[in-house]
Short mmCIF file of C-alpha atoms in Angstrom, two decimals:
data_model
loop_
_atom_site.label_atom_id
_atom_site.label_comp_id
_atom_site.label_asym_id
_atom_site.label_seq_id
_atom_site.Cartn_x
_atom_site.Cartn_y
_atom_site.Cartn_z
CA MET A 1 68.05 118.39 72.33
CA ASN A 2 67.96 115.45 75.15
CA VAL A 3 70.78 114.40 76.85
CA ARG A 4 71.25 112.01 79.47
CA VAL A 5 73.17 114.00 82.77
CA ARG A 6 74.87 112.02 85.44
CA TYR A 7 75.81 113.38 89.07
CA PHE A 8 78.15 112.24 91.29
CA ALA A 9 79.60 113.01 94.93
CA GLN A 10 78.72 116.40 95.88
CA LEU A 11 76.90 117.37 92.77
CA ARG A 12 74.71 113.75 93.18
CA ASP A 13 73.85 115.22 96.89
CA ALA A 14 72.87 118.85 95.37
CA ALA A 15 70.50 117.17 92.66
CA GLY A 16 69.16 114.83 95.13
CA THR A 17 69.66 112.16 92.08
CA GLY A 18 72.22 110.21 90.45
CA ALA A 19 71.00 111.08 86.73
CA GLU A 20 68.32 112.73 84.89
CA ASP A 21 67.12 113.22 81.37
CA VAL A 22 67.48 116.90 80.52
CA ALA A 23 65.86 118.58 77.43
CA GLY A 24 66.50 122.19 76.20
CA ASP A 25 68.19 124.50 74.01
CA PHE A 26 71.68 124.10 74.66
CA ARG A 27 74.71 123.53 72.16
CA THR A 28 77.40 123.02 74.18
CA ALA A 29 78.51 121.40 77.63
CA ALA A 30 78.82 124.72 79.06
CA ASP A 31 75.38 125.70 77.71
CA LEU A 32 74.19 122.69 79.39
CA TRP A 33 75.64 123.40 83.07
CA THR A 34 74.21 127.06 82.85
CA HIS A 35 70.81 125.24 82.17
CA LEU A 36 71.21 123.12 85.07
CA CYS A 37 72.54 125.60 87.32
CA ALA A 38 68.97 127.24 87.21
CA ARG A 39 67.48 123.79 88.49
CA HIS A 40 69.95 122.90 90.89
CA VAL A 41 71.96 124.77 93.70
CA PHE A 42 75.39 123.14 93.08
CA PRO A 43 78.18 123.76 95.59
CA LEU A 44 80.75 123.65 93.18
CA GLY A 45 81.26 125.92 89.85
CA ALA A 46 82.84 125.24 86.39
CA ALA A 47 86.14 126.22 87.28
CA ASP A 48 85.96 123.07 90.16
CA LEU A 49 84.67 120.53 87.29
CA ARG A 50 85.84 118.60 84.60
CA VAL A 51 83.14 117.63 81.88
CA SER A 52 82.71 113.71 80.36
CA VAL A 53 80.65 113.15 77.16
CA ASN A 54 79.97 109.48 76.71
CA ALA A 55 82.70 108.49 79.06
CA LYS A 56 85.50 110.63 77.65
CA TYR A 57 87.20 113.84 79.14
CA VAL A 58 86.42 116.94 76.85
CA PRO A 59 86.45 120.58 76.90
CA PHE A 60 83.42 122.38 78.34
CA GLY A 61 83.08 123.88 74.79
CA THR A 62 82.40 120.64 73.46
CA PRO A 63 79.07 120.68 71.16
CA LEU A 64 76.54 118.23 72.51
CA GLY A 65 74.86 115.56 70.24
CA GLU A 66 71.11 114.04 70.90
CA GLY A 67 71.10 111.26 73.54
CA ASP A 68 74.90 112.24 74.83
CA GLU A 69 75.42 110.94 78.41
CA VAL A 70 77.16 114.03 79.79
CA ALA A 71 78.85 114.65 83.68
CA PHE A 72 80.21 117.30 85.42
CA ILE A 73 83.42 116.21 87.14
CA PRO A 74 83.91 117.26 90.69
CA PRO A 75 87.64 116.84 92.18
CA VAL A 76 88.52 113.46 92.20
CA SER A 77 89.66 111.63 95.35
CA GLY A 78 90.36 108.23 94.59
CA GLY A 79 93.48 106.04 95.48
CA MET B 1 94.55 96.05 82.03
CA PHE B 2 92.56 97.89 84.44
CA ARG B 3 89.84 96.82 86.72
CA LEU B 4 86.94 98.56 88.86
CA GLN B 5 85.33 96.25 91.48
CA THR B 6 83.41 96.10 94.59
CA ASP B 7 85.03 92.99 95.70
CA PRO B 8 88.47 93.05 97.66
CA LEU B 9 91.26 93.68 95.18
CA PRO B 10 93.14 90.84 94.13
CA ALA B 11 96.77 90.26 94.87
CA PRO B 12 98.69 92.79 92.68
CA ALA B 13 101.04 89.80 91.06
CA ASP B 14 97.69 88.63 89.49
CA LEU B 15 97.06 91.45 87.73
CA LEU B 16 99.80 90.71 85.33
CA PRO B 17 100.64 87.40 83.06
CA ARG B 18 103.32 85.33 85.08
CA ALA B 19 105.62 85.68 81.88
CA ASP B 20 105.67 89.76 82.45
CA LEU B 21 106.42 89.29 86.26
CA ALA B 22 109.61 87.07 85.05
CA CYS B 23 111.25 90.58 83.74
CA GLY B 24 113.50 91.60 86.41
CA GLY B 25 111.94 94.34 88.36
CA VAL B 26 108.52 94.59 89.84
CA VAL B 27 107.07 97.46 91.44
CA ILE B 28 103.60 97.20 93.24
CA PHE B 29 101.79 99.99 95.03
CA GLU B 30 99.00 99.86 97.34
CA GLY B 31 96.73 102.53 98.67
CA ARG B 32 94.80 101.38 102.05
CA VAL B 33 92.08 102.85 103.94
CA ARG B 34 93.73 104.89 106.93
CA ASP B 35 92.15 105.30 110.23
CA TYR B 36 92.93 108.98 110.56
CA ASN B 37 92.67 112.10 108.11
CA ASP B 38 93.16 115.71 109.10
CA GLY B 39 93.05 114.64 112.83
CA ARG B 40 89.54 113.04 112.62
CA ALA B 41 89.35 109.26 113.57
CA VAL B 42 87.95 107.50 110.33
CA THR B 43 85.69 104.40 110.81
CA ALA B 44 85.13 103.41 106.99
CA LEU B 45 85.52 104.88 103.60
CA GLU B 46 83.08 104.77 100.78
CA TYR B 47 84.12 105.18 97.43
CA GLU B 48 81.71 106.09 94.66
CA ALA B 49 82.76 105.75 91.08
CA TYR B 50 81.72 106.75 87.57
CA GLU B 51 82.27 103.27 86.23
CA ALA B 52 82.17 103.90 82.27
CA LEU B 53 84.36 106.85 82.46
CA ALA B 54 86.71 105.23 85.17
CA LEU B 55 87.04 102.04 83.30
CA ALA B 56 87.89 103.86 80.16
CA GLU B 57 90.09 106.49 81.65
CA GLY B 58 91.85 103.82 83.68
CA GLU B 59 92.64 101.80 80.32
CA ARG B 60 93.97 105.37 78.99
CA ILE B 61 96.09 105.81 81.80
CA LEU B 62 97.93 102.26 81.43
CA ALA B 63 98.29 102.80 77.70
CA GLU B 64 99.97 106.13 78.16
CA ALA B 65 102.23 104.81 80.80
CA ALA B 66 103.03 101.80 78.73
CA ALA B 67 104.14 104.12 76.07
CA ARG B 68 105.95 106.58 78.07
CA PHE B 69 107.94 104.28 79.96
CA ALA B 70 108.30 100.85 77.25
CA PRO B 71 109.49 98.48 77.72
CA VAL B 72 107.38 98.09 80.80
CA ARG B 73 104.23 96.19 81.55
CA VAL B 74 101.59 97.99 84.08
CA ALA B 75 97.89 97.24 84.94
CA ALA B 76 95.97 98.86 88.14
CA ALA B 77 92.65 97.83 90.04
CA HIS B 78 90.70 100.26 92.09
CA ARG B 79 87.74 99.49 94.44
CA HIS B 80 84.60 101.06 95.26
CA GLY B 81 81.83 100.75 97.36
CA LEU B 82 82.32 100.54 101.45
CA LEU B 83 85.91 99.64 102.57
CA GLY B 84 86.81 99.07 106.23
CA LEU B 85 90.29 100.16 107.73
CA GLY B 86 93.15 98.72 106.07
CA GLU B 87 91.66 97.19 103.23
CA ALA B 88 93.34 98.02 100.02
CA ALA B 89 91.40 100.94 97.70
CA VAL B 90 93.81 100.78 94.74
CA VAL B 91 96.77 98.60 93.48
CA VAL B 92 99.23 99.44 90.82
CA ILE B 93 101.93 97.07 89.40
CA ALA B 94 104.79 97.66 86.74
CA ALA B 95 107.09 95.24 85.75
CA SER B 96 110.15 95.73 83.78
CA ALA B 97 113.50 94.46 83.16
CA HIS B 98 115.23 97.74 84.41
CA ARG B 99 114.01 98.74 88.01
CA GLN B 100 114.00 102.52 87.20
CA GLU B 101 111.32 102.15 84.82
CA ALA B 102 109.26 100.34 86.65
CA PHE B 103 109.50 102.57 89.68
CA ALA B 104 108.85 105.61 87.41
CA ALA B 105 106.12 104.00 85.78
CA CYS B 106 104.25 102.90 89.12
CA ARG B 107 104.60 106.28 90.20
CA TRP B 108 103.24 107.69 86.94
CA VAL B 109 100.28 105.67 87.14
CA ILE B 110 99.12 105.96 90.92
CA ASP B 111 99.43 109.95 90.36
CA ALA B 112 97.22 109.96 87.22
CA ILE B 113 94.80 107.82 88.97
CA LYS B 114 94.55 110.04 91.96
CA GLU B 115 94.44 113.21 89.37
CA ARG B 116 92.24 111.43 86.74
CA LEU B 117 90.12 108.88 87.79
CA PRO B 118 86.41 109.74 88.44
CA VAL B 119 86.20 108.34 91.90
CA TRP B 120 85.11 110.18 94.95
CA LYS B 121 85.67 109.27 98.66
CA ARG B 122 83.63 109.91 101.56
CA GLU B 123 84.96 109.42 104.78
CA HIS B 124 82.81 107.92 107.69
CA TYR B 125 84.03 109.32 111.19
CA ALA B 126 83.45 107.93 114.59
CA ASP B 127 81.03 110.34 115.73
CA GLY B 128 78.78 109.43 112.93
CA THR B 129 78.93 112.17 110.59
CA ARG B 130 80.68 111.63 107.10
CA ALA B 131 81.83 113.85 104.48
CA TRP B 132 83.38 113.69 100.91
CA VAL B 133 87.24 114.24 101.29
CA ALA B 134 88.90 117.21 99.36
CA CYS B 135 91.60 115.98 96.87
CA GLY B 136 94.94 117.08 97.11
CA CYS B 137 95.27 117.52 93.12
CA HIS B 138 92.60 120.61 92.73
CA HIS B 139 92.03 121.16 88.89
CA HIS B 140 90.76 124.28 87.27
CA GLY B 141 89.88 125.07 83.66
CA THR B 142 88.01 123.44 81.10
CA GLU B 143 90.46 121.22 79.38
CA ALA B 144 90.97 117.82 79.70
CA PRO B 145 94.57 117.18 80.95
CA MET C 1 113.31 93.60 109.74
CA PHE C 2 116.00 91.97 107.16
CA ARG C 3 115.84 88.61 106.20
CA LEU C 4 118.15 86.24 104.57
CA GLN C 5 117.13 82.93 103.62
CA THR C 6 117.44 79.98 100.98
CA ASP C 7 113.42 79.18 101.33
CA PRO C 8 111.30 81.27 98.80
CA LEU C 9 110.70 84.47 100.09
CA PRO C 10 107.41 85.63 101.98
CA ALA C 11 104.62 87.74 100.43
CA PRO C 12 105.91 91.13 100.87
CA ALA C 13 103.30 92.29 102.88
CA ASP C 14 104.07 89.57 105.38
CA LEU C 15 107.14 91.22 106.21
CA LEU C 16 105.72 94.40 108.09
CA PRO C 17 102.86 94.40 110.56
CA ARG C 18 99.57 94.49 109.93
CA ALA C 19 99.08 97.77 111.62
CA ASP C 20 102.08 99.53 109.64
CA LEU C 21 100.32 98.60 106.39
CA ALA C 22 97.09 100.59 107.41
CA CYS C 23 98.73 103.52 106.80
CA GLY C 24 98.16 104.91 103.37
CA GLY C 25 100.56 104.20 100.98
CA VAL C 26 102.62 100.60 100.73
CA VAL C 27 105.24 100.19 97.87
CA ILE C 28 106.87 97.13 97.00
CA PHE C 29 109.83 96.04 94.87
CA GLU C 30 110.44 92.65 93.72
CA GLY C 31 113.38 91.50 91.83
CA ARG C 32 113.06 88.23 89.88
CA VAL C 33 115.42 85.88 88.29
CA ARG C 34 115.47 86.84 84.39
CA ASP C 35 115.40 84.29 81.17
CA TYR C 36 118.14 86.49 79.47
CA ASN C 37 120.94 88.81 80.46
CA ASP C 38 123.51 90.40 77.91
CA GLY C 39 121.75 88.15 75.33
CA ARG C 40 122.74 84.81 76.60
CA ALA C 41 119.70 82.41 77.86
CA VAL C 42 119.83 82.14 81.56
CA THR C 43 118.49 78.70 83.19
CA ALA C 44 118.95 79.41 86.73
CA LEU C 45 120.51 81.69 89.05
CA GLU C 46 122.90 80.69 91.99
CA TYR C 47 123.12 83.39 95.04
CA GLU C 48 126.06 83.00 97.18
CA ALA C 49 125.89 85.47 100.52
CA TYR C 50 128.02 86.17 103.30
CA GLU C 51 125.31 85.48 105.78
CA ALA C 52 126.87 87.08 109.02
CA LEU C 53 127.79 90.71 107.32
CA ALA C 54 124.55 90.42 104.95
CA LEU C 55 122.45 90.01 107.89
CA ALA C 56 124.13 93.13 109.72
CA GLU C 57 124.55 95.39 106.69
CA GLY C 58 120.88 94.72 105.77
CA GLU C 59 119.74 95.60 109.20
CA ARG C 60 121.78 98.74 108.76
CA ILE C 61 120.32 99.56 105.43
CA LEU C 62 116.86 99.59 106.85
CA ALA C 63 117.61 101.60 109.93
CA GLU C 64 119.31 104.23 107.44
CA ALA C 65 116.11 104.47 105.31
CA ALA C 66 113.89 104.30 108.46
CA ALA C 67 116.17 107.66 109.60
CA ARG C 68 116.15 109.24 106.50
CA PHE C 69 112.64 108.95 105.00
CA ALA C 70 110.61 108.94 108.37
CA PRO C 71 107.74 108.26 109.23
CA VAL C 72 108.23 105.40 107.19
CA ARG C 73 108.16 101.45 107.73
CA VAL C 74 110.66 99.44 105.58
CA ALA C 75 111.60 95.73 105.53
CA ALA C 76 113.45 93.72 103.07
CA ALA C 77 114.33 89.97 102.37
CA HIS C 78 117.13 88.34 100.21
CA ARG C 79 117.17 85.01 99.13
CA HIS C 80 120.46 82.83 98.50
CA GLY C 81 120.84 79.44 97.10
CA LEU C 82 119.79 78.09 93.59
CA LEU C 83 116.70 79.93 92.32
CA GLY C 84 114.83 79.23 89.14
CA LEU C 85 113.69 81.34 86.42
CA GLY C 86 110.84 84.10 87.52
CA GLU C 87 111.53 83.40 91.45
CA ALA C 88 111.85 86.38 93.71
CA ALA C 89 115.55 86.95 94.56
CA VAL C 90 114.63 90.10 97.05
CA VAL C 91 111.52 92.02 98.18
CA VAL C 92 111.58 95.15 99.92
CA ILE C 93 108.28 96.77 101.32
CA ALA C 94 108.03 100.47 102.43
CA ALA C 95 104.96 101.68 103.95
CA SER C 96 104.02 105.45 104.85
CA ALA C 97 101.12 107.80 105.29
CA HIS C 98 102.33 109.60 102.05
CA ARG C 99 103.16 107.74 99.06
CA GLN C 100 105.82 109.98 98.19
CA GLU C 101 107.88 108.88 101.11
CA ALA C 102 106.97 105.31 100.43
CA PHE C 103 108.13 105.52 96.98
CA ALA C 104 111.56 107.01 97.86
CA ALA C 105 112.15 104.90 100.68
CA CYS C 106 111.60 101.45 98.86
CA ARG C 107 114.11 102.93 95.71
CA TRP C 108 116.57 104.07 98.27
CA VAL C 109 116.82 100.19 100.01
CA ILE C 110 116.76 98.44 96.95
CA ASP C 111 119.36 100.74 95.50
CA ALA C 112 121.34 100.32 98.69
CA ILE C 113 120.95 96.51 98.68
CA LYS C 114 122.39 96.44 95.28
CA GLU C 115 125.17 98.09 96.30
CA ARG C 116 126.29 97.10 99.57
CA LEU C 117 124.70 93.77 100.25
CA PRO C 118 127.11 90.99 100.42
CA VAL C 119 125.75 88.68 97.91
CA TRP C 120 126.82 87.62 94.56
CA LYS C 121 125.04 86.08 91.49
CA ARG C 122 126.34 83.19 89.26
CA GLU C 123 124.10 82.68 86.33
CA HIS C 124 123.67 79.24 84.83
CA TYR C 125 123.51 79.25 80.80
CA ALA C 126 121.57 77.15 78.75
CA ASP C 127 124.72 75.98 77.13
CA GLY C 128 126.12 74.40 80.57
CA THR C 129 128.34 76.98 81.41
CA ARG C 130 128.33 79.57 84.47
CA ALA C 131 129.77 82.58 85.17
CA TRP C 132 129.44 85.20 88.13
CA VAL C 133 127.62 88.19 87.12
CA ALA C 134 129.54 91.46 86.98
CA CYS C 135 127.51 94.18 89.00
CA GLY C 136 126.49 97.63 87.49
CA CYS C 137 127.83 99.43 90.46
CA HIS C 138 131.35 98.74 90.63
CA HIS C 139 133.15 100.48 93.77
CA HIS C 140 136.64 101.66 94.12
CA GLY C 141 138.67 102.50 96.95
CA THR C 142 139.22 101.68 100.51
CA GLU C 143 136.39 103.40 102.28
CA ALA C 144 133.06 101.54 103.41
CA PRO C 145 130.41 103.92 102.16
CA MET D 1 148.74 87.26 114.51
CA ASN D 2 145.97 84.81 113.49
CA VAL D 3 142.89 85.56 111.74
CA ARG D 4 140.17 83.83 110.07
CA VAL D 5 139.71 84.96 106.44
CA ARG D 6 136.17 84.37 104.36
CA TYR D 7 136.67 84.05 100.72
CA PHE D 8 133.34 84.76 98.18
CA ALA D 9 132.55 84.38 94.65
CA GLN D 10 135.40 84.85 92.38
CA LEU D 11 137.96 84.95 95.28
CA ARG D 12 136.66 81.70 96.62
CA ASP D 13 137.28 80.14 93.40
CA ALA D 14 140.73 81.51 92.97
CA ALA D 15 141.58 80.51 96.96
CA GLY D 16 139.97 77.13 96.43
CA THR D 17 138.25 77.44 99.51
CA GLY D 18 135.63 79.55 101.52
CA ALA D 19 137.60 80.25 104.51
CA GLU D 20 141.27 79.93 105.92
CA ASP D 21 143.14 80.44 109.25
CA VAL D 22 145.92 82.50 108.54
CA ALA D 23 148.81 83.26 110.65
CA GLY D 24 151.41 86.20 110.04
CA ASP D 25 153.14 89.42 110.77
CA PHE D 26 150.24 92.09 109.66
CA ARG D 27 148.76 95.13 111.31
CA THR D 28 145.96 96.24 108.99
CA ALA D 29 143.53 94.62 106.47
CA ALA D 30 146.00 96.10 103.63
CA ASP D 31 148.67 94.22 105.07
CA LEU D 32 146.51 91.06 105.41
CA TRP D 33 145.99 91.28 101.64
CA THR D 34 149.13 91.84 100.56
CA HIS D 35 150.03 88.65 102.60
CA LEU D 36 147.13 86.52 100.75
CA CYS D 37 148.52 87.61 97.10
CA ALA D 38 151.61 85.65 97.87
CA ARG D 39 149.85 82.58 98.50
CA HIS D 40 147.16 82.94 96.03
CA VAL D 41 146.39 84.15 92.18
CA PHE D 42 143.21 86.37 92.90
CA PRO D 43 141.56 88.14 89.70
CA LEU D 44 140.86 91.11 91.50
CA GLY D 45 142.74 93.72 93.05
CA ALA D 46 142.59 95.72 96.34
CA ALA D 47 140.60 98.73 93.98
CA ASP D 48 137.91 96.21 93.56
CA LEU D 49 137.10 95.09 97.06
CA ARG D 50 135.87 96.30 99.85
CA VAL D 51 136.96 94.70 103.47
CA SER D 52 134.93 93.66 106.24
CA VAL D 53 135.77 92.68 109.72
CA ASN D 54 133.83 90.83 112.31
CA ALA D 55 130.55 91.45 109.75
CA LYS D 56 130.99 95.38 109.28
CA TYR D 57 132.53 97.05 106.40
CA VAL D 58 135.59 98.92 107.53
CA PRO D 59 138.46 100.75 105.51
CA PHE D 60 141.51 98.96 104.33
CA GLY D 61 143.75 100.66 106.97
CA THR D 62 141.88 99.24 109.87
CA PRO D 63 144.16 97.38 112.34
CA LEU D 64 143.27 93.84 112.81
CA GLY D 65 142.86 92.23 116.14
CA GLU D 66 143.70 88.55 117.27
CA GLY D 67 140.90 86.15 115.94
CA ASP D 68 139.20 88.83 113.66
CA GLU D 69 136.84 87.21 110.86
CA VAL D 70 138.21 89.43 107.76
CA ALA D 71 136.93 89.14 104.28
CA PHE D 72 137.89 90.83 101.04
CA ILE D 73 134.29 91.58 99.34
CA PRO D 74 134.16 91.22 95.54
CA PRO D 75 131.88 93.45 93.48
CA VAL D 76 128.43 92.67 94.93
CA SER D 77 125.62 91.50 92.45
CA GLY D 78 122.42 90.81 94.72
CA GLY D 79 119.05 91.88 94.02
#
């Protein structure tokens, strides 16, 4: 499976990039997060994050599809 | 209609059609860059946004408000990029024949924006350092709200 | 500061010093002339004011709000004379570091204005007739509020 | 006692004037209202009205002073 991962705020600082293409054997967004945690040292854990797939918030357990754009959303601070 | 832009925000009244404004009560919220936060002098504020999600989620928030507080017209805009002190970072406008609904809808939309809109604020301090701002509405768990 | 005037009202943000606006959350209420009331087509609205009492009572309302919701800055203006459809009859602005106080103060001030400010509205109808508008906040008894 | 009485909205329509100087034997605002009711047919009663003396709301029982400006305030409808 190939997905596009987007990073923002503290996760972008930790990943050193705003986006990367990731290939691997993961079925859900939760699987993908575990996969990414083996590649980067993130300052936030899954309990601090929301997930979005293709510009929509979804549960961590959501199955991913080929080519999806996935983002793990740190606590927001707009306004 | 929800807008996300790096340019200075429009006057809130320009976010709604003139006909919607002529409906009795209009409530506007503007969030502006403060010069102090947690006792530290702030010189500027940098907002990062996930544009695709912010635009979609902004529209969802407005649609939910319009349904929840009907009949009310709502619109909002959020700015991103680098903002100076006193500049508006977010504006919300709600118009209704009854001011109670306009107040309730405006309040609900700004609360939802602060809880759900994928925008992150980094403060620049007078001493040259900068830091991401911890939000006041920490969320947990795996479900969308 | 409270203003009463026959000229069109200023932009609400012009009612507060710029320094007061740079304090986080700004909430604005604008009351505009509606084209319908109780099912009758309204063509214009005429406001009569008891100027001396309106100015004094307006200042008292703002002082009470500033004390009750401190720290918050509030200002308001009411127009009198003949107003066309869609024109602003009243504006209220409240600014505070915390949006909750700004919303609460703005709401309280417009409620107090509608209950206490000696201003009377006469609707002009499409059929050429006109009538004083019954207020929604009928008061009884002999005590000032 | 001489006072200046101001009329607004429905009371102005009924009195046919916006203000008049009134002389008479009345001690309080309530006395003055009774006095005025003998001169005009008002569509509103005391229970519908507030009183102001010299640009301040006061109770109906407030004693009046020479030269005071008194207004009986119909239900307001600003905003």
